[in-house]
Amino acid sequence: MTANASISVRSLSKWYGSWRALRDVSMDIEGGTCTVLCGPSGSGKSTLLRCLNGLEEWQEGDVVIGGVPVGYRAGELRRLRRDVGMVFQSFNLFPHLSVLDNVTLAPRIVRRRGRRESEQHAMQLLERVGVGQHAAKLPSALSGGQQQRVAIARALAMRPSILLFDEPTSALDPESVKEVLDVMIDLARSGTTMAVVTHEMGFARRVAGRVVFMDKGSIVETGEPDEFFDCPCTDRAKAFLGNIARN
């Protein structure tokens, strides 16, 4: 897969039993751009993101990443996850491993990189996200914001073509939120292809190339940030933004 790969979703639908979580969703994310997925809780944002990484199966439609259809066979999923990194709301760091070992583990096992090469690259990434001085510590010795920045470094260590973020700041205190958003802003401005589920509308307005607003499993509205925030087209988007402004 090429660097800064694009994403194409066509007519994607997913059910959990009788509940339809995604309804005929279609969208495109250009390589090298940041797209923010927003909307109320339960609107299908995280489900859509997990489909992009093959973490969820769907019943109808297609997902193509970097020109390669996303499939369900084990070999296809392994190749996909080597090239599509994901940062979750919970940090999912291995508690018994140091920060450095958390970041080097996947490149050494999956990419079969040597220890020295992996550690050199990991230290560069940890310095980039501002936690290089904590490389020898266990995750429990770090704040939530620091742990999330380690999780971002871990995703970057695989040299992914695309990064997916699923509400990466929702469990953090306000000071830690800024720390993580600063790292994400740097990544977006460097030309990393990103799809971000977030309630941080300031981040969306500042960094996103496109905003996708979802409700009840469907894409209701898409647009550039200034268009979406200043002049939303649909009543549902206007109500959503009005609720955010009041809160």
mmCIF file of N, CA and C in Angstrom, residues 91-168:
data_model
loop_
_atom_site.group_PDB
_atom_site.id
_atom_site.type_symbol
_atom_site.label_atom_id
_atom_site.label_comp_id
_atom_site.label_asym_id
_atom_site.label_seq_id
_atom_site.Cartn_x
_atom_site.Cartn_y
_atom_site.Cartn_z
ATOM 1 N N PHE A 91 -6.261 3.215 26.047
ATOM 2 C CA PHE A 91 -4.913 3.240 25.491
ATOM 3 C C PHE A 91 -4.440 1.863 25.039
ATOM 4 N N ASN A 92 -4.901 0.798 25.720
ATOM 5 C CA ASN A 92 -4.575 -0.577 25.346
ATOM 6 C C ASN A 92 -3.074 -0.849 25.318
ATOM 7 N N LEU A 93 -2.327 -0.191 26.200
ATOM 8 C CA LEU A 93 -0.895 -0.485 26.316
ATOM 9 C C LEU A 93 -0.709 -1.734 27.176
ATOM 10 N N PHE A 94 0.359 -2.479 26.909
ATOM 11 C CA PHE A 94 0.657 -3.653 27.725
ATOM 12 C C PHE A 94 1.235 -3.180 29.056
ATOM 13 N N PRO A 95 0.548 -3.449 30.174
ATOM 14 C CA PRO A 95 0.961 -2.861 31.455
ATOM 15 C C PRO A 95 2.298 -3.376 31.976
ATOM 16 N N HIS A 96 2.701 -4.588 31.534
ATOM 17 C CA HIS A 96 3.936 -5.184 32.055
ATOM 18 C C HIS A 96 5.156 -4.833 31.213
ATOM 19 N N LEU A 97 4.950 -4.104 30.114
ATOM 20 C CA LEU A 97 6.059 -3.724 29.240
ATOM 21 C C LEU A 97 6.362 -2.243 29.400
ATOM 22 N N SER A 98 7.627 -1.893 29.233
ATOM 23 C CA SER A 98 8.007 -0.485 29.261
ATOM 24 C C SER A 98 7.376 0.249 28.087
ATOM 25 N N VAL A 99 7.396 1.571 28.162
ATOM 26 C CA VAL A 99 6.919 2.390 27.048
ATOM 27 C C VAL A 99 7.653 2.020 25.769
ATOM 28 N N LEU A 100 8.973 1.913 25.835
ATOM 29 C CA LEU A 100 9.763 1.582 24.648
ATOM 30 C C LEU A 100 9.370 0.227 24.083
ATOM 31 N N ASP A 101 9.208 -0.775 24.956
ATOM 32 C CA ASP A 101 8.843 -2.111 24.476
ATOM 33 C C ASP A 101 7.434 -2.133 23.902
ATOM 34 N N ASN A 102 6.515 -1.333 24.449
ATOM 35 C CA ASN A 102 5.183 -1.238 23.872
ATOM 36 C C ASN A 102 5.245 -0.758 22.425
ATOM 37 N N VAL A 103 6.123 0.193 22.158
ATOM 38 C CA VAL A 103 6.202 0.775 20.815
ATOM 39 C C VAL A 103 6.952 -0.127 19.841
ATOM 40 N N THR A 104 7.928 -0.903 20.334
ATOM 41 C CA THR A 104 8.740 -1.720 19.430
ATOM 42 C C THR A 104 8.172 -3.109 19.178
ATOM 43 N N LEU A 105 7.212 -3.535 19.980
ATOM 44 C CA LEU A 105 6.762 -4.926 19.904
ATOM 45 C C LEU A 105 6.219 -5.289 18.524
ATOM 46 N N ALA A 106 5.258 -4.521 18.012
ATOM 47 C CA ALA A 106 4.646 -4.865 16.724
ATOM 48 C C ALA A 106 5.634 -4.798 15.559
ATOM 49 N N PRO A 107 6.467 -3.755 15.442
ATOM 50 C CA PRO A 107 7.434 -3.753 14.339
ATOM 51 C C PRO A 107 8.368 -4.959 14.362
ATOM 52 N N ARG A 108 8.762 -5.387 15.549
ATOM 53 C CA ARG A 108 9.675 -6.523 15.638
ATOM 54 C C ARG A 108 8.987 -7.833 15.263
ATOM 55 N N ILE A 109 7.730 -7.995 15.710
ATOM 56 C CA ILE A 109 7.038 -9.265 15.463
ATOM 57 C C ILE A 109 6.378 -9.289 14.090
ATOM 58 N N VAL A 110 5.658 -8.215 13.752
ATOM 59 C CA VAL A 110 4.881 -8.205 12.512
ATOM 60 C C VAL A 110 5.735 -7.798 11.318
ATOM 61 N N ARG A 111 6.511 -6.735 11.477
ATOM 62 C CA ARG A 111 7.366 -6.259 10.386
ATOM 63 C C ARG A 111 8.720 -6.963 10.354
ATOM 64 N N ARG A 112 9.030 -7.700 11.423
ATOM 65 C CA ARG A 112 10.298 -8.429 11.546
ATOM 66 C C ARG A 112 11.506 -7.489 11.472
ATOM 67 N N ARG A 113 11.379 -6.336 12.121
ATOM 68 C CA ARG A 113 12.494 -5.408 12.223
ATOM 69 C C ARG A 113 13.425 -5.855 13.338
ATOM 70 N N GLY A 114 14.712 -5.533 13.204
ATOM 71 C CA GLY A 114 15.669 -5.831 14.254
ATOM 72 C C GLY A 114 15.435 -4.952 15.473
ATOM 73 N N ARG A 115 15.927 -5.409 16.624
ATOM 74 C CA ARG A 115 15.717 -4.661 17.857
ATOM 75 C C ARG A 115 16.318 -3.255 17.771
ATOM 76 N N ARG A 116 17.564 -3.146 17.289
ATOM 77 C CA ARG A 116 18.203 -1.833 17.260
ATOM 78 C C ARG A 116 17.439 -0.874 16.360
ATOM 79 N N GLU A 117 17.072 -1.333 15.164
ATOM 80 C CA GLU A 117 16.315 -0.478 14.244
ATOM 81 C C GLU A 117 14.983 -0.065 14.854
ATOM 82 N N SER A 118 14.298 -1.026 15.487
ATOM 83 C CA SER A 118 12.990 -0.736 16.083
ATOM 84 C C SER A 118 13.111 0.261 17.219
ATOM 85 N N GLU A 119 14.129 0.104 18.046
ATOM 86 C CA GLU A 119 14.279 1.003 19.184
ATOM 87 C C GLU A 119 14.687 2.401 18.744
ATOM 88 N N GLN A 120 15.532 2.503 17.732
ATOM 89 C CA GLN A 120 15.909 3.825 17.231
ATOM 90 C C GLN A 120 14.690 4.564 16.673
ATOM 91 N N HIS A 121 13.884 3.850 15.890
ATOM 92 C CA HIS A 121 12.680 4.462 15.323
ATOM 93 C C HIS A 121 11.685 4.814 16.427
ATOM 94 N N ALA A 122 11.541 3.913 17.402
ATOM 95 C CA ALA A 122 10.615 4.158 18.500
ATOM 96 C C ALA A 122 11.010 5.404 19.293
ATOM 97 N N MET A 123 12.288 5.564 19.553
ATOM 98 C CA MET A 123 12.725 6.741 20.307
ATOM 99 C C MET A 123 12.462 8.021 19.517
ATOM 100 N N GLN A 124 12.649 7.977 18.211
ATOM 101 C CA GLN A 124 12.329 9.146 17.380
ATOM 102 C C GLN A 124 10.850 9.501 17.508
ATOM 103 N N LEU A 125 10.003 8.481 17.496
ATOM 104 C CA LEU A 125 8.557 8.724 17.593
ATOM 105 C C LEU A 125 8.163 9.212 18.984
ATOM 106 N N LEU A 126 8.743 8.626 20.008
ATOM 107 C CA LEU A 126 8.428 9.063 21.369
ATOM 108 C C LEU A 126 8.866 10.507 21.593
ATOM 109 N N GLU A 127 10.005 10.876 21.030
ATOM 110 C CA GLU A 127 10.428 12.276 21.105
ATOM 111 C C GLU A 127 9.455 13.165 20.326
ATOM 112 N N ARG A 128 9.000 12.679 19.192
ATOM 113 C CA ARG A 128 8.085 13.468 18.373
ATOM 114 C C ARG A 128 6.793 13.783 19.114
ATOM 115 N N VAL A 129 6.286 12.810 19.878
ATOM 116 C CA VAL A 129 5.026 13.026 20.601
ATOM 117 C C VAL A 129 5.257 13.544 22.024
ATOM 118 N N GLY A 130 6.513 13.812 22.362
ATOM 119 C CA GLY A 130 6.792 14.495 23.619
ATOM 120 C C GLY A 130 6.911 13.636 24.849
ATOM 121 N N VAL A 131 7.185 12.338 24.691
ATOM 122 C CA VAL A 131 7.316 11.472 25.874
ATOM 123 C C VAL A 131 8.604 10.646 25.823
ATOM 124 N N GLY A 132 9.591 11.106 25.101
ATOM 125 C CA GLY A 132 10.845 10.363 24.988
ATOM 126 C C GLY A 132 11.513 10.111 26.322
ATOM 127 N N GLN A 133 11.359 11.042 27.260
ATOM 128 C CA GLN A 133 12.002 10.901 28.573
ATOM 129 C C GLN A 133 11.366 9.807 29.417
ATOM 130 N N HIS A 134 10.232 9.275 28.973
ATOM 131 C CA HIS A 134 9.525 8.239 29.738
ATOM 132 C C HIS A 134 9.694 6.844 29.136
ATOM 133 N N ALA A 135 10.632 6.665 28.232
ATOM 134 C CA ALA A 135 10.749 5.411 27.479
ATOM 135 C C ALA A 135 10.938 4.189 28.368
ATOM 136 N N ALA A 136 11.630 4.341 29.480
ATOM 137 C CA ALA A 136 11.932 3.190 30.326
ATOM 138 C C ALA A 136 10.843 2.900 31.350
ATOM 139 N N LYS A 137 9.847 3.749 31.453
ATOM 140 C CA LYS A 137 8.816 3.599 32.472
ATOM 141 C C LYS A 137 7.730 2.618 32.039
ATOM 142 N N LEU A 138 7.004 2.094 33.009
ATOM 143 C CA LEU A 138 5.794 1.329 32.732
ATOM 144 C C LEU A 138 4.638 2.301 32.486
ATOM 145 N N PRO A 139 3.633 1.886 31.714
ATOM 146 C CA PRO A 139 2.499 2.785 31.436
ATOM 147 C C PRO A 139 1.825 3.331 32.685
ATOM 148 N N SER A 140 1.794 2.559 33.765
ATOM 149 C CA SER A 140 1.116 3.002 34.991
ATOM 150 C C SER A 140 1.764 4.228 35.610
ATOM 151 N N ALA A 141 3.002 4.524 35.246
ATOM 152 C CA ALA A 141 3.701 5.686 35.788
ATOM 153 C C ALA A 141 3.412 6.960 34.999
ATOM 154 N N LEU A 142 2.604 6.856 33.938
ATOM 155 C CA LEU A 142 2.325 7.990 33.070
ATOM 156 C C LEU A 142 0.898 8.486 33.277
ATOM 157 N N SER A 143 0.684 9.752 32.960
ATOM 158 C CA SER A 143 -0.670 10.298 32.965
ATOM 159 C C SER A 143 -1.464 9.755 31.779
ATOM 160 N N GLY A 144 -2.778 9.996 31.790
ATOM 161 C CA GLY A 144 -3.604 9.531 30.676
ATOM 162 C C GLY A 144 -3.173 10.135 29.357
ATOM 163 N N GLY A 145 -2.885 11.431 29.352
ATOM 164 C CA GLY A 145 -2.448 12.073 28.119
ATOM 165 C C GLY A 145 -1.140 11.520 27.612
ATOM 166 N N GLN A 146 -0.209 11.236 28.533
ATOM 167 C CA GLN A 146 1.071 10.655 28.131
ATOM 168 C C GLN A 146 0.873 9.254 27.570
ATOM 169 N N GLN A 147 0.003 8.466 28.199
ATOM 170 C CA GLN A 147 -0.259 7.116 27.687
ATOM 171 C C GLN A 147 -0.879 7.156 26.298
ATOM 172 N N GLN A 148 -1.775 8.118 26.061
ATOM 173 C CA GLN A 148 -2.381 8.204 24.737
ATOM 174 C C GLN A 148 -1.349 8.613 23.691
ATOM 175 N N ARG A 149 -0.401 9.464 24.076
ATOM 176 C CA ARG A 149 0.656 9.831 23.134
ATOM 177 C C ARG A 149 1.571 8.641 22.842
ATOM 178 N N VAL A 150 1.796 7.789 23.836
ATOM 179 C CA VAL A 150 2.532 6.548 23.584
ATOM 180 C C VAL A 150 1.753 5.661 22.615
ATOM 181 N N ALA A 151 0.432 5.601 22.795
ATOM 182 C CA ALA A 151 -0.396 4.790 21.891
ATOM 183 C C ALA A 151 -0.302 5.313 20.463
ATOM 184 N N ILE A 152 -0.227 6.622 20.291
ATOM 185 C CA ILE A 152 -0.062 7.193 18.953
ATOM 186 C C ILE A 152 1.300 6.812 18.383
ATOM 187 N N ALA A 153 2.348 6.903 19.217
ATOM 188 C CA ALA A 153 3.681 6.498 18.766
ATOM 189 C C ALA A 153 3.692 5.024 18.372
ATOM 190 N N ARG A 154 2.991 4.202 19.137
ATOM 191 C CA ARG A 154 2.930 2.770 18.812
ATOM 192 C C ARG A 154 2.274 2.548 17.453
ATOM 193 N N ALA A 155 1.195 3.283 17.175
ATOM 194 C CA ALA A 155 0.551 3.153 15.865
ATOM 195 C C ALA A 155 1.488 3.618 14.754
ATOM 196 N N LEU A 156 2.204 4.704 14.985
ATOM 197 C CA LEU A 156 3.126 5.233 13.976
ATOM 198 C C LEU A 156 4.313 4.310 13.735
ATOM 199 N N ALA A 157 4.680 3.514 14.730
ATOM 200 C CA ALA A 157 5.849 2.644 14.612
ATOM 201 C C ALA A 157 5.713 1.628 13.494
ATOM 202 N N MET A 158 4.492 1.312 13.106
ATOM 203 C CA MET A 158 4.271 0.364 12.008
ATOM 204 C C MET A 158 4.367 1.034 10.646
ATOM 205 N N ARG A 159 4.661 2.340 10.645
ATOM 206 C CA ARG A 159 4.750 3.118 9.403
ATOM 207 C C ARG A 159 3.477 2.956 8.558
ATOM 208 N N PRO A 160 2.314 3.247 9.162
ATOM 209 C CA PRO A 160 1.041 3.021 8.457
ATOM 210 C C PRO A 160 0.809 4.041 7.350
ATOM 211 N N SER A 161 0.012 3.646 6.375
ATOM 212 C CA SER A 161 -0.413 4.565 5.326
ATOM 213 C C SER A 161 -1.568 5.439 5.787
ATOM 214 N N ILE A 162 -2.335 4.941 6.761
ATOM 215 C CA ILE A 162 -3.538 5.628 7.255
ATOM 216 C C ILE A 162 -3.587 5.479 8.766
ATOM 217 N N LEU A 163 -4.043 6.528 9.454
ATOM 218 C CA LEU A 163 -4.270 6.464 10.894
ATOM 219 C C LEU A 163 -5.746 6.732 11.190
ATOM 220 N N LEU A 164 -6.347 5.877 12.006
ATOM 221 C CA LEU A 164 -7.722 6.028 12.446
ATOM 222 C C LEU A 164 -7.720 6.341 13.940
ATOM 223 N N PHE A 165 -8.518 7.324 14.345
ATOM 224 C CA PHE A 165 -8.607 7.724 15.748
ATOM 225 C C PHE A 165 -10.067 7.617 16.191
ATOM 226 N N ASP A 166 -10.317 6.788 17.215
ATOM 227 C CA ASP A 166 -11.679 6.599 17.716
ATOM 228 C C ASP A 166 -11.818 7.297 19.071
ATOM 229 N N GLU A 167 -12.282 8.546 19.047
ATOM 230 C CA GLU A 167 -12.482 9.355 20.247
ATOM 231 C C GLU A 167 -11.262 9.284 21.178
ATOM 232 N N PRO A 168 -10.087 9.660 20.678
ATOM 233 C CA PRO A 168 -8.852 9.459 21.454
ATOM 234 C C PRO A 168 -8.725 10.351 22.678
#
